[in-house]
Amino acid sequence: MLQKATQLLQQAVDKNQIPGAALGIVHLNGTSEVYWAGVKHLEKPGPVTPETLFDLASLTKVLFTVPQVLKLVEDGLADLDDPLSSFLPELSWMQNSQLPQRTLRQFLTHVSGLPAWEPMYTWGTNPGLLKQRVLQHRWEVKPAGEHLYSDIGYILLGLVLERLRGKPLAQFDLPAGFTFNPKNPEDCAATENDPWRGRVLQGEVHDENCFALGGATGHAGLFGSLRAILAYAQDLINGKVVSKAALAEMRRPQHAERALGWQIPTPQFSGGSLCSPQTLGHTGFTGTGVWMDFGHGYAWTLLTNRIHPSRHRETGIFELRKAVGNAIAASF
């Protein structure tokens, strides 16, 4: 089933487009296929394996933050349409801002009106003070409804989770094979030779804002392996991560481009054009991605360290993802 997809992946490694990669598919009944190629680090080569930890980047949003927010709803601690000020009352000082009235749903679906990004890591390096600054900053908030992918919205969702659960995200229970704090950097795929930190990053989060905020935020920070993601995706599809009611809400299209956090098939969808209309997917800046095809009954993930040693190189990752996704769908 993965034969054509693995050929495409191996070609990308052989052409030095990406240093290393891991690919896998899992079916509803738990049967899976995996493939891996290349190295974790160019300067000290060690092979990628199904247990290699990858910096999942924005997959944190859908594999961690979205399910955790849904669990708040299941536990009666929140509703998706509650305003942010219900959980972070210190925002009430913003008398002339719409931010306190934006809802959890609007942040989850990237229609809150918040900017996409802000270089928070330039504000300082004390995580506690930075989190306070995030809540004190007068954000430029546009009218709600227009889709603009926003890391800031998910950073705020992470603060809501910490407030309601009474502990930092780094202390949340995670499924086996996931972590916010890898114990051994050698177990991880390297990412960028980061000019800000002055070193090749391996075993520490690549996202600068996440790093400055302590390494575990609502938008980034999670590390995970191929096998861990496949097992988790299978559980998610089968309704073992959140309730069936919450899963149905997570899958429901919220606007033309997204369900609850997840991308849905549109032209140029990252998972290709042959997946079923019931597919959810998401990608991460570091070269990661996961897709769940509810129509065909499988999930697949492609993990790469495409920004190693630099984000400023042509890797063909966007084309590779679609080609691999189409090859997998065509094998059914």
PDB file of C-alpha atoms in Angstrom, residues 24 29 32 106 119 153 160 169 198 200 219-220 230-231 240 245 249 278-279 284 291 312 316 323 331:
ATOM      1  CA  GLY A  24       3.164   5.598   8.224  1.00  0.00           C
ATOM      2  CA  ASN A  29      -8.576  -1.955  13.007  1.00  0.00           C
ATOM      3  CA  SER A  32      -0.309  -0.270  10.079  1.00  0.00           C
ATOM      4  CA  GLN A 106     -13.147  31.618  17.093  1.00  0.00           C
ATOM      5  CA  PRO A 119       8.044  38.185  17.609  1.00  0.00           C
ATOM      6  CA  GLY A 153      -4.914  32.647  19.230  1.00  0.00           C
ATOM      7  CA  VAL A 160      -6.824  29.163  29.187  1.00  0.00           C
ATOM      8  CA  LEU A 169       1.026  22.602  29.812  1.00  0.00           C
ATOM      9  CA  GLY A 198      23.550  30.143  17.930  1.00  0.00           C
ATOM     10  CA  VAL A 200      21.761  23.497  15.685  1.00  0.00           C
ATOM     11  CA  HIS A 219       0.600  26.488  19.320  1.00  0.00           C
ATOM     12  CA  ALA A 220       3.877  24.516  19.405  1.00  0.00           C
ATOM     13  CA  LEU A 230      -0.277   6.584  14.336  1.00  0.00           C
ATOM     14  CA  ALA A 231      -1.539   5.109  17.615  1.00  0.00           C
ATOM     15  CA  LYS A 240     -11.083   7.043  22.374  1.00  0.00           C
ATOM     16  CA  ALA A 245     -20.088  13.950  20.496  1.00  0.00           C
ATOM     17  CA  GLU A 249     -18.042  18.656  16.637  1.00  0.00           C
ATOM     18  CA  GLN A 278     -14.360  13.538   5.183  1.00  0.00           C
ATOM     19  CA  THR A 279     -10.622  14.093   5.655  1.00  0.00           C
ATOM     20  CA  GLY A 284       3.798  21.768  10.942  1.00  0.00           C
ATOM     21  CA  TRP A 291      -4.164  13.419   8.021  1.00  0.00           C
ATOM     22  CA  HIS A 312      15.827  28.928   3.763  1.00  0.00           C
ATOM     23  CA  GLY A 316       9.610  20.508  -2.196  1.00  0.00           C
ATOM     24  CA  ALA A 323       2.028  13.383  -3.938  1.00  0.00           C
ATOM     25  CA  SER A 331      -3.829   2.345  -3.298  1.00  0.00           C
TER      26      SER A 331
END
